[in-house]
Structures are given as structure tokens and as C-alpha cells.
């Protein structure tokens, strides 16, 4: 009788391109934080005392790891990258147990956070602007934010804060993906991860909330070139899906609700349309929101979709991942935590 192979849930860790099985073996805990919008980070804690290969006596094991070292963390079954970044902080602890070394890591988007300045980017689209900011930090960029051309003012803020602020106007998540700065609307996922109470999910909590939901959003502004006011409204999420939206539910209840977005002020009709659409979608996609904890699922990341099964019909179906967090420790093993959201539900008649 052939036995089933054992799966090693410990992550594979490489430093500066060299596989470090000793780091994985001494690992106490690992937390990887993957935001939908912003810089990803990780915290890796190891026991920093033991026998090295070439010494007969125990000693410090990882004193050679330095600031700026490249760290790659992967799951081996199959090989999937969980995190890739650089050491930006080192912490050591003594007294309660054997010496503990904690590495604080950030992905290379942190380089944008180190470029602080004031300047005006004249007559550029957000895509051109992001390409410039990424190039200044030595990063590649894959962007599809908007084709609205305008003047964008960076006022004594880091390039990262500036880029996050501009992308937030269009409700587009900015993050590092496969080594490149990514800023574009989320696409439908051809291979969603199937999860449910009887299929890997350990805990699921979901809330349908009509607070801060609207039937339409409105943006007003002023065109300084022509001297004319501008105005636009939006009443649909960007991607249609089966089910009722918050706007549909509000209409059924007879609860009139609208939202006027005062900031940022639109300077053209195309800007007003883009801000109204983004503002409505930003709220609508969070009509249903919640979080889940599951057995370690290395495929989960921001923008990934989950197909929930084994829940009520009004909640079953496709959900999108926002914030994602992967954790490992000796007590719970490999776990994945995800905040999920969607704009539609299927209430019973």
C-alpha cells in the first residue's frame, strides 16, 4: 500500500538568491501583510541560537543578515511566491527564551516612500504620472488608471503617498505585483479559489450593510479654462454581476439616498465622470463585506476572487479579496486571512 506524501507547510525562504533551509527550520512565526492599496510587508521571527554546520558549539546563527538584503518567501506545494522584499528593520529579543531575531521586511514599493519633494506634473494622465514616479525609483510600472490629462501637484509628500492619493481618486489599487508597480482596475478571475465551511474555511463572517450606500453619486466642479461648471453622476458598479445591488435594495425599501463628493474638485467633465464613477464604485463594492480565515491558501492575494460554497444562497458565489494576510507559527501552522467584499447579493423573495 502506497502512503500519501507529507506536505511541508513551512515556507521556503531565500536570502539574496540563496535558499536558507536553516531560516525555515528555526522559524518561530511569520506574518505577511498584502494590502489592496499600498506597500506589502512581512515580519519573520527566528530563534537566533544553535549549532552552525561548521562549529562544535552553539552560537549566533543569523548575525550576517543585514539591512537591504533581498528576502524571498515561497510555498513549495506547488511553488508559489508569498512575498518578496527587502530587510528594512531588525529586532533582537533576550530574556524570556533563547535569543530571537525578527526581520522586518517591505516590498520594493517602499523605495517610492523615500522620494519626498514638491513639483507639478503638467498636462499628464495618471498613467504617465505613475510611470514617471516608478522610473524615478528604478521600478517598472503596469498602469491603466485613467486617460484624463490634467496638472497634478505633489506638495511636500513622498512619491508613494502622492501615487496612493492619485490612485484613490479613481478607486484603483496600487501595489507591487511580480516586481512591477501595478495600478489598474481589478479583472474577473478565471480561476477563483473555492472555499467554504466544509472546504478549508475555518471561520467566515459577512455583513450586508446599507449604511454609507447610495443610489447614485454626484460630483460637481469648475473648469478654470472655460469658466463653466462641470457635473457628473454615477449609479452603477463597474462590473455587473447577478443579484441585487445596494441601490436596488434601497429602491425596494423606498429609502432615497444620494452622495455628493466635494473632494477632489473636478476640473473638466471627463474628470467629473471619472470621480463620480470611482466614488460610487468605492462604496458599492463594500455593500457586502466580511472576513474569513482558512487553512493556508498561498494563492490568496489582493484582487484574487473566492467562490464561497456551503453558505446561504444569498451569500454564495464570487467574492473579491481586499486585504490578505498569511501567517505561520508552530501552534496553528499555515493560515490565511482575507477581507472580502462584493456589490451584489441574492436575497430570498
Tab-separated table of C-alpha atoms in Angstrom:
chain	number	residue	atom	x	y	z
A	1	UNK	CA	0.000	0.000	0.000
A	2	UNK	CA	1.445	3.331	-1.082
A	3	UNK	CA	1.347	6.029	1.591
A	4	UNK	CA	0.323	9.608	0.849
A	5	UNK	CA	3.247	12.076	0.722
A	6	UNK	CA	3.595	14.532	3.577
A	7	UNK	CA	3.269	18.212	2.712
A	8	UNK	CA	5.746	20.576	4.338
A	9	UNK	CA	3.777	23.671	5.322
A	10	UNK	CA	6.875	25.574	6.408
A	11	UNK	CA	7.676	28.292	3.893
A	12	UNK	CA	10.811	28.219	1.770
A	13	UNK	CA	12.998	31.249	2.498
A	14	UNK	CA	15.786	32.622	0.325
A	15	UNK	CA	18.173	35.472	1.153
A	16	UNK	CA	19.936	37.248	-1.718
A	17	UNK	CA	19.025	34.350	-4.018
A	18	UNK	CA	20.376	31.620	-1.708
A	19	UNK	CA	17.939	29.060	-0.299
A	20	UNK	CA	18.106	29.199	3.512
A	21	UNK	CA	16.755	25.957	4.952
A	22	UNK	CA	18.266	26.963	8.324
A	23	UNK	CA	15.998	30.031	8.489
A	24	UNK	CA	12.940	27.912	7.745
A	25	UNK	CA	13.972	25.333	10.360
A	26	UNK	CA	14.432	27.988	13.087
A	27	UNK	CA	11.243	29.855	12.171
A	28	UNK	CA	9.017	30.746	15.136
A	29	UNK	CA	6.431	32.898	13.408
A	30	UNK	CA	5.768	34.645	10.135
A	31	UNK	CA	3.196	37.285	9.202
A	32	UNK	CA	2.818	38.560	5.629
A	33	UNK	CA	0.566	41.574	5.069
A	34	UNK	CA	-0.653	42.110	1.484
A	35	UNK	CA	-2.794	45.264	1.132
A	36	UNK	CA	-5.072	46.041	-1.781
A	37	UNK	CA	-3.641	49.561	-1.861
A	38	UNK	CA	-0.107	50.199	-0.625
A	39	UNK	CA	3.192	48.628	0.372
A	40	UNK	CA	3.284	44.929	1.345
A	41	UNK	CA	5.238	43.933	4.441
A	42	UNK	CA	6.317	40.878	6.405
A	43	UNK	CA	7.608	40.069	9.890
A	44	UNK	CA	9.766	36.971	10.229
A	45	UNK	CA	10.861	35.741	13.677
A	46	UNK	CA	13.525	33.036	14.206
A	47	UNK	CA	15.496	31.549	17.095
A	48	UNK	CA	18.957	33.085	16.744
A	49	UNK	CA	20.939	30.475	18.673
A	50	UNK	CA	22.091	26.985	17.789
A	51	UNK	CA	24.720	24.826	16.122
A	52	UNK	CA	26.008	26.030	12.798
A	53	UNK	CA	27.291	23.469	10.288
A	54	UNK	CA	30.986	24.169	10.870
A	55	UNK	CA	31.083	24.818	14.632
A	56	UNK	CA	31.054	22.334	17.559
A	57	UNK	CA	29.477	24.824	19.977
A	58	UNK	CA	26.174	26.745	19.821
A	59	UNK	CA	26.389	30.366	18.785
A	60	UNK	CA	24.548	33.139	16.948
A	61	UNK	CA	23.126	31.841	13.677
A	62	UNK	CA	21.953	34.820	11.643
A	63	UNK	CA	24.153	37.803	12.512
A	64	UNK	CA	25.246	38.050	8.866
A	65	UNK	CA	21.746	39.114	7.719
A	66	UNK	CA	21.846	42.867	7.084
A	67	UNK	CA	19.684	45.801	6.117
A	68	UNK	CA	18.788	45.777	2.429
A	69	UNK	CA	19.151	42.008	1.994
A	70	UNK	CA	16.685	40.562	-0.510
A	71	UNK	CA	14.283	38.043	1.058
A	72	UNK	CA	12.019	35.744	-0.935
A	73	UNK	CA	9.334	33.682	0.827
A	74	UNK	CA	7.522	30.925	-1.076
A	75	UNK	CA	5.206	27.985	-0.559
A	76	UNK	CA	6.576	24.819	-2.115
A	77	UNK	CA	3.469	22.742	-2.929
A	78	UNK	CA	3.401	23.925	-5.675
A	79	UNK	CA	5.989	26.699	-5.688
A	80	UNK	CA	4.110	29.998	-5.202
A	81	UNK	CA	5.700	33.275	-4.139
A	82	UNK	CA	4.101	34.603	-0.954
A	83	UNK	CA	6.318	37.666	-0.512
A	84	UNK	CA	9.412	39.278	-1.970
A	85	UNK	CA	11.084	42.295	-0.411
A	86	UNK	CA	13.991	43.814	1.461
A	87	UNK	CA	15.088	43.930	5.089
A	88	UNK	CA	14.230	47.404	6.388
A	89	UNK	CA	14.321	46.682	10.137
A	90	UNK	CA	15.971	44.221	12.539
A	91	UNK	CA	14.827	43.471	16.091
A	92	UNK	CA	16.504	41.266	18.731
A	93	UNK	CA	14.925	39.949	21.946
A	94	UNK	CA	16.537	38.367	25.014
A	95	UNK	CA	15.471	37.082	28.414
A	96	UNK	CA	12.221	35.138	28.083
A	97	UNK	CA	13.712	32.366	25.955
A	98	UNK	CA	16.566	31.707	23.569
A	99	UNK	CA	17.656	34.816	21.618
A	100	UNK	CA	15.064	35.774	18.997
A	101	UNK	CA	15.792	37.680	15.801
A	102	UNK	CA	12.925	39.400	13.980
A	103	UNK	CA	13.320	40.681	10.427
A	104	UNK	CA	11.023	43.468	9.307
A	105	UNK	CA	10.538	43.367	5.531
A	106	UNK	CA	8.900	45.598	2.914
A	107	UNK	CA	8.422	45.118	-0.795
A	108	UNK	CA	10.303	47.467	-3.109
A	109	UNK	CA	7.390	49.893	-3.207
A	110	UNK	CA	8.994	51.344	-0.070
A	111	UNK	CA	11.522	52.996	-2.402
A	112	UNK	CA	8.772	55.402	-3.504
A	113	UNK	CA	8.325	56.362	0.135
A	114	UNK	CA	11.906	57.658	0.266
A	115	UNK	CA	11.459	60.213	-2.541
A	116	UNK	CA	9.915	63.327	-0.965
A	117	UNK	CA	9.561	66.511	-2.962
A	118	UNK	CA	7.267	69.240	-4.283
A	119	UNK	CA	6.622	69.546	-8.002
A	120	UNK	CA	3.897	69.919	-10.608
A	121	UNK	CA	3.311	67.269	-13.266
A	122	UNK	CA	1.761	69.325	-16.049
A	123	UNK	CA	-0.717	68.027	-18.620
A	124	UNK	CA	-0.202	64.339	-17.815
A	125	UNK	CA	-2.546	61.404	-17.430
A	126	UNK	CA	-2.359	59.428	-14.174
A	127	UNK	CA	-0.719	56.612	-16.134
A	128	UNK	CA	2.061	58.887	-17.386
A	129	UNK	CA	2.471	60.289	-13.876
A	130	UNK	CA	2.832	56.822	-12.306
A	131	UNK	CA	5.306	55.761	-14.989
A	132	UNK	CA	7.455	58.776	-14.087
A	133	UNK	CA	7.297	58.104	-10.331
A	134	UNK	CA	8.127	54.409	-10.818
A	135	UNK	CA	11.041	55.223	-13.125
A	136	UNK	CA	12.479	57.660	-10.546
A	137	UNK	CA	12.582	54.777	-8.024
A	138	UNK	CA	14.020	52.259	-10.507
A	139	UNK	CA	10.754	50.315	-10.784
A	140	UNK	CA	8.806	49.082	-13.771
A	141	UNK	CA	5.132	50.010	-13.959
A	142	UNK	CA	1.999	48.431	-15.417
A	143	UNK	CA	-0.772	51.012	-15.208
A	144	UNK	CA	-4.276	51.570	-16.530
A	145	UNK	CA	-5.801	54.174	-14.227
A	146	UNK	CA	-7.294	56.876	-16.458
A	147	UNK	CA	-6.707	58.814	-19.667
A	148	UNK	CA	-7.789	62.107	-18.066
A	149	UNK	CA	-4.993	64.650	-18.663
A	150	UNK	CA	-4.513	67.372	-16.039
A	151	UNK	CA	-1.951	69.109	-13.827
A	152	UNK	CA	-1.103	67.086	-10.691
A	153	UNK	CA	0.525	68.821	-7.714
A	154	UNK	CA	2.875	66.960	-5.375
A	155	UNK	CA	3.188	69.113	-2.241
A	156	UNK	CA	5.990	68.083	0.117
A	157	UNK	CA	4.913	64.452	0.123
A	158	UNK	CA	6.619	61.211	-0.736
A	159	UNK	CA	6.189	59.726	-4.187
A	160	UNK	CA	4.383	56.794	-2.559
A	161	UNK	CA	1.883	58.988	-0.702
A	162	UNK	CA	1.361	61.038	-3.874
A	163	UNK	CA	0.779	57.949	-6.040
A	164	UNK	CA	-1.610	56.434	-3.472
A	165	UNK	CA	-3.551	59.694	-3.295
A	166	UNK	CA	-3.965	59.955	-7.062
A	167	UNK	CA	-4.995	56.305	-7.471
A	168	UNK	CA	-7.506	56.610	-4.622
A	169	UNK	CA	-9.323	59.318	-6.611
A	170	UNK	CA	-10.066	56.721	-9.283
A	171	UNK	CA	-10.625	53.837	-6.802
A	172	UNK	CA	-7.706	51.905	-8.274
A	173	UNK	CA	-5.467	49.816	-6.030
A	174	UNK	CA	-1.732	50.492	-6.312
A	175	UNK	CA	0.597	47.684	-5.236
A	176	UNK	CA	3.635	45.697	-6.333
A	177	UNK	CA	2.840	42.647	-8.456
A	178	UNK	CA	5.595	40.332	-9.723
A	179	UNK	CA	8.188	43.029	-9.172
A	180	UNK	CA	6.368	45.827	-11.008
A	181	UNK	CA	4.172	48.646	-9.786
A	182	UNK	CA	0.577	47.707	-10.674
A	183	UNK	CA	-2.268	50.222	-10.833
A	184	UNK	CA	-5.391	49.195	-12.734
A	185	UNK	CA	-8.998	48.092	-12.157
A	186	UNK	CA	-9.434	44.504	-10.984
A	187	UNK	CA	-10.304	41.976	-13.694
A	188	UNK	CA	-12.597	38.949	-13.306
A	189	UNK	CA	-10.635	35.957	-12.032
A	190	UNK	CA	-10.711	32.942	-14.383
A	191	UNK	CA	-9.725	30.565	-11.551
A	192	UNK	CA	-11.325	31.635	-8.249
A	193	UNK	CA	-10.323	29.786	-5.075
A	194	UNK	CA	-13.218	27.610	-3.862
A	195	UNK	CA	-13.706	27.824	-0.081
A	196	UNK	CA	-16.462	27.046	2.368
A	197	UNK	CA	-17.188	25.845	5.917
A	198	UNK	CA	-16.564	22.257	4.815
A	199	UNK	CA	-13.798	23.086	2.374
A	200	UNK	CA	-10.819	24.771	4.037
A	201	UNK	CA	-12.560	27.768	5.638
A	202	UNK	CA	-12.216	27.808	9.429
A	203	UNK	CA	-14.241	30.941	10.120
A	204	UNK	CA	-16.393	33.195	7.914
A	205	UNK	CA	-18.093	36.426	8.976
A	206	UNK	CA	-20.086	38.544	6.490
A	207	UNK	CA	-22.131	41.717	6.904
A	208	UNK	CA	-24.662	43.227	4.481
A	209	UNK	CA	-24.741	46.913	5.426
A	210	UNK	CA	-26.789	49.720	3.833
A	211	UNK	CA	-25.026	52.429	5.839
A	212	UNK	CA	-22.989	54.685	3.513
A	213	UNK	CA	-24.660	53.106	0.471
A	214	UNK	CA	-26.284	55.281	-2.185
A	215	UNK	CA	-28.475	55.089	-5.268
A	216	UNK	CA	-26.147	57.455	-7.061
A	217	UNK	CA	-23.064	59.598	-6.502
A	218	UNK	CA	-22.631	63.129	-7.797
A	219	UNK	CA	-19.530	65.223	-8.478
A	220	UNK	CA	-19.508	68.944	-9.213
A	221	UNK	CA	-16.612	71.190	-10.130
A	222	UNK	CA	-15.365	74.110	-12.166
A	223	UNK	CA	-13.404	74.320	-15.389
A	224	UNK	CA	-10.917	77.207	-14.947
A	225	UNK	CA	-10.159	77.312	-18.689
A	226	UNK	CA	-13.716	77.775	-19.937
A	227	UNK	CA	-15.179	79.269	-16.751
A	228	UNK	CA	-18.062	76.776	-16.820
A	229	UNK	CA	-19.318	74.489	-14.046
A	230	UNK	CA	-19.000	70.737	-14.542
A	231	UNK	CA	-21.147	67.956	-13.137
A	232	UNK	CA	-21.491	64.165	-13.432
A	233	UNK	CA	-23.382	61.349	-11.706
A	234	UNK	CA	-22.928	57.554	-11.477
A	235	UNK	CA	-25.310	54.844	-10.316
A	236	UNK	CA	-23.755	51.500	-11.325
A	237	UNK	CA	-20.745	49.472	-10.106
A	238	UNK	CA	-18.014	48.999	-12.676
A	239	UNK	CA	-18.683	45.281	-13.149
A	240	UNK	CA	-22.186	43.889	-13.444
A	241	UNK	CA	-22.983	40.625	-11.678
A	242	UNK	CA	-26.169	38.693	-10.920
A	243	UNK	CA	-28.086	39.779	-7.855
A	244	UNK	CA	-29.285	42.980	-6.251
A	245	UNK	CA	-27.050	45.940	-5.526
A	246	UNK	CA	-27.367	48.257	-2.554
A	247	UNK	CA	-29.101	50.751	-4.863
A	248	UNK	CA	-31.685	48.127	-5.841
A	249	UNK	CA	-32.287	47.273	-2.184
A	250	UNK	CA	-32.629	50.943	-1.220
A	251	UNK	CA	-35.197	51.419	-4.002
A	252	UNK	CA	-37.190	48.383	-2.819
A	253	UNK	CA	-37.303	49.861	0.685
A	254	UNK	CA	-38.170	53.352	-0.529
A	255	UNK	CA	-35.089	54.782	1.159
A	256	UNK	CA	-33.873	57.611	-1.073
A	257	UNK	CA	-30.134	58.122	-0.733
A	258	UNK	CA	-27.550	60.075	-2.746
A	259	UNK	CA	-23.993	61.211	-2.181
A	260	UNK	CA	-22.284	64.396	-3.350
A	261	UNK	CA	-18.489	64.089	-3.382
A	262	UNK	CA	-16.950	67.503	-2.555
A	263	UNK	CA	-13.332	66.462	-2.949
A	264	UNK	CA	-11.371	66.364	-5.161
A	265	UNK	CA	-12.951	69.123	-7.217
A	266	UNK	CA	-13.342	68.150	-10.856
A	267	UNK	CA	-11.721	70.493	-13.393
A	268	UNK	CA	-13.341	69.016	-16.516
A	269	UNK	CA	-16.338	66.929	-17.484
A	270	UNK	CA	-14.148	63.853	-18.038
A	271	UNK	CA	-12.649	64.288	-14.557
A	272	UNK	CA	-16.114	64.639	-13.038
A	273	UNK	CA	-17.298	61.444	-14.739
A	274	UNK	CA	-14.224	59.521	-13.561
A	275	UNK	CA	-14.542	60.731	-9.944
A	276	UNK	CA	-18.291	60.047	-9.808
A	277	UNK	CA	-17.822	56.515	-11.146
A	278	UNK	CA	-14.942	55.834	-8.762
A	279	UNK	CA	-16.780	57.253	-5.759
A	280	UNK	CA	-19.903	55.204	-6.405
A	281	UNK	CA	-17.931	52.020	-7.018
A	282	UNK	CA	-15.798	52.529	-3.903
A	283	UNK	CA	-18.908	52.417	-1.715
A	284	UNK	CA	-20.950	49.922	-3.770
A	285	UNK	CA	-18.281	47.206	-3.780
A	286	UNK	CA	-18.368	47.192	0.045
A	287	UNK	CA	-22.153	46.644	0.327
A	288	UNK	CA	-21.366	43.100	1.431
A	289	UNK	CA	-18.106	42.770	3.286
A	290	UNK	CA	-16.502	40.479	5.803
A	291	UNK	CA	-13.515	38.333	6.552
A	292	UNK	CA	-12.531	34.695	6.555
A	293	UNK	CA	-9.800	32.528	7.978
A	294	UNK	CA	-8.827	29.373	6.139
A	295	UNK	CA	-6.163	26.725	6.099
A	296	UNK	CA	-3.083	28.094	4.360
A	297	UNK	CA	-4.041	29.070	0.799
A	298	UNK	CA	-0.966	30.506	-0.945
A	299	UNK	CA	-2.976	31.604	-3.995
A	300	UNK	CA	-4.850	34.236	-1.994
A	301	UNK	CA	-3.740	37.804	-2.624
A	302	UNK	CA	-5.386	41.208	-3.177
A	303	UNK	CA	-7.638	41.211	-6.246
A	304	UNK	CA	-7.961	37.413	-6.241
A	305	UNK	CA	-11.503	36.044	-6.232
A	306	UNK	CA	-13.034	33.443	-3.936
A	307	UNK	CA	-16.047	31.266	-4.699
A	308	UNK	CA	-17.898	30.700	-1.433
A	309	UNK	CA	-19.812	27.444	-1.089
A	310	UNK	CA	-21.726	25.911	1.797
A	311	UNK	CA	-23.220	29.268	2.841
A	312	UNK	CA	-26.755	30.623	2.373
A	313	UNK	CA	-27.893	31.214	-1.247
A	314	UNK	CA	-27.837	34.974	-0.774
A	315	UNK	CA	-24.118	34.881	0.067
A	316	UNK	CA	-22.884	32.018	-2.145
A	317	UNK	CA	-20.843	32.861	-5.214
A	318	UNK	CA	-17.934	35.061	-6.180
A	319	UNK	CA	-16.188	37.436	-3.754
A	320	UNK	CA	-13.138	39.615	-4.223
A	321	UNK	CA	-10.191	39.706	-1.829
A	322	UNK	CA	-9.088	43.091	-0.482
A	323	UNK	CA	-6.514	42.863	2.300
A	324	UNK	CA	-4.840	39.441	2.617
A	325	UNK	CA	-2.637	38.167	5.436
A	326	UNK	CA	-0.674	34.894	5.572
A	327	UNK	CA	0.597	33.639	8.935
A	328	UNK	CA	2.699	30.752	10.157
A	329	UNK	CA	3.528	29.632	13.690
A	330	UNK	CA	4.300	26.351	15.420
A	331	UNK	CA	0.872	26.163	17.094
A	332	UNK	CA	-1.527	26.873	14.200
A	333	UNK	CA	0.684	26.106	11.220
A	334	UNK	CA	-0.050	27.938	7.962
A	335	UNK	CA	-3.215	30.075	7.932
A	336	UNK	CA	-4.576	32.659	5.513
A	337	UNK	CA	-6.800	35.590	6.473
A	338	UNK	CA	-8.708	37.636	3.891
A	339	UNK	CA	-11.062	40.591	3.909
A	340	UNK	CA	-13.647	40.047	1.175
A	341	UNK	CA	-16.312	42.213	-0.451
A	342	UNK	CA	-18.821	42.379	-3.282
A	343	UNK	CA	-21.525	44.707	-4.597
A	344	UNK	CA	-24.435	42.272	-5.083
A	345	UNK	CA	-26.378	39.715	-3.059
A	346	UNK	CA	-29.228	37.300	-3.714
A	347	UNK	CA	-31.892	37.872	-1.038
A	348	UNK	CA	-34.678	35.355	-0.845
A	349	UNK	CA	-38.003	36.571	-2.327
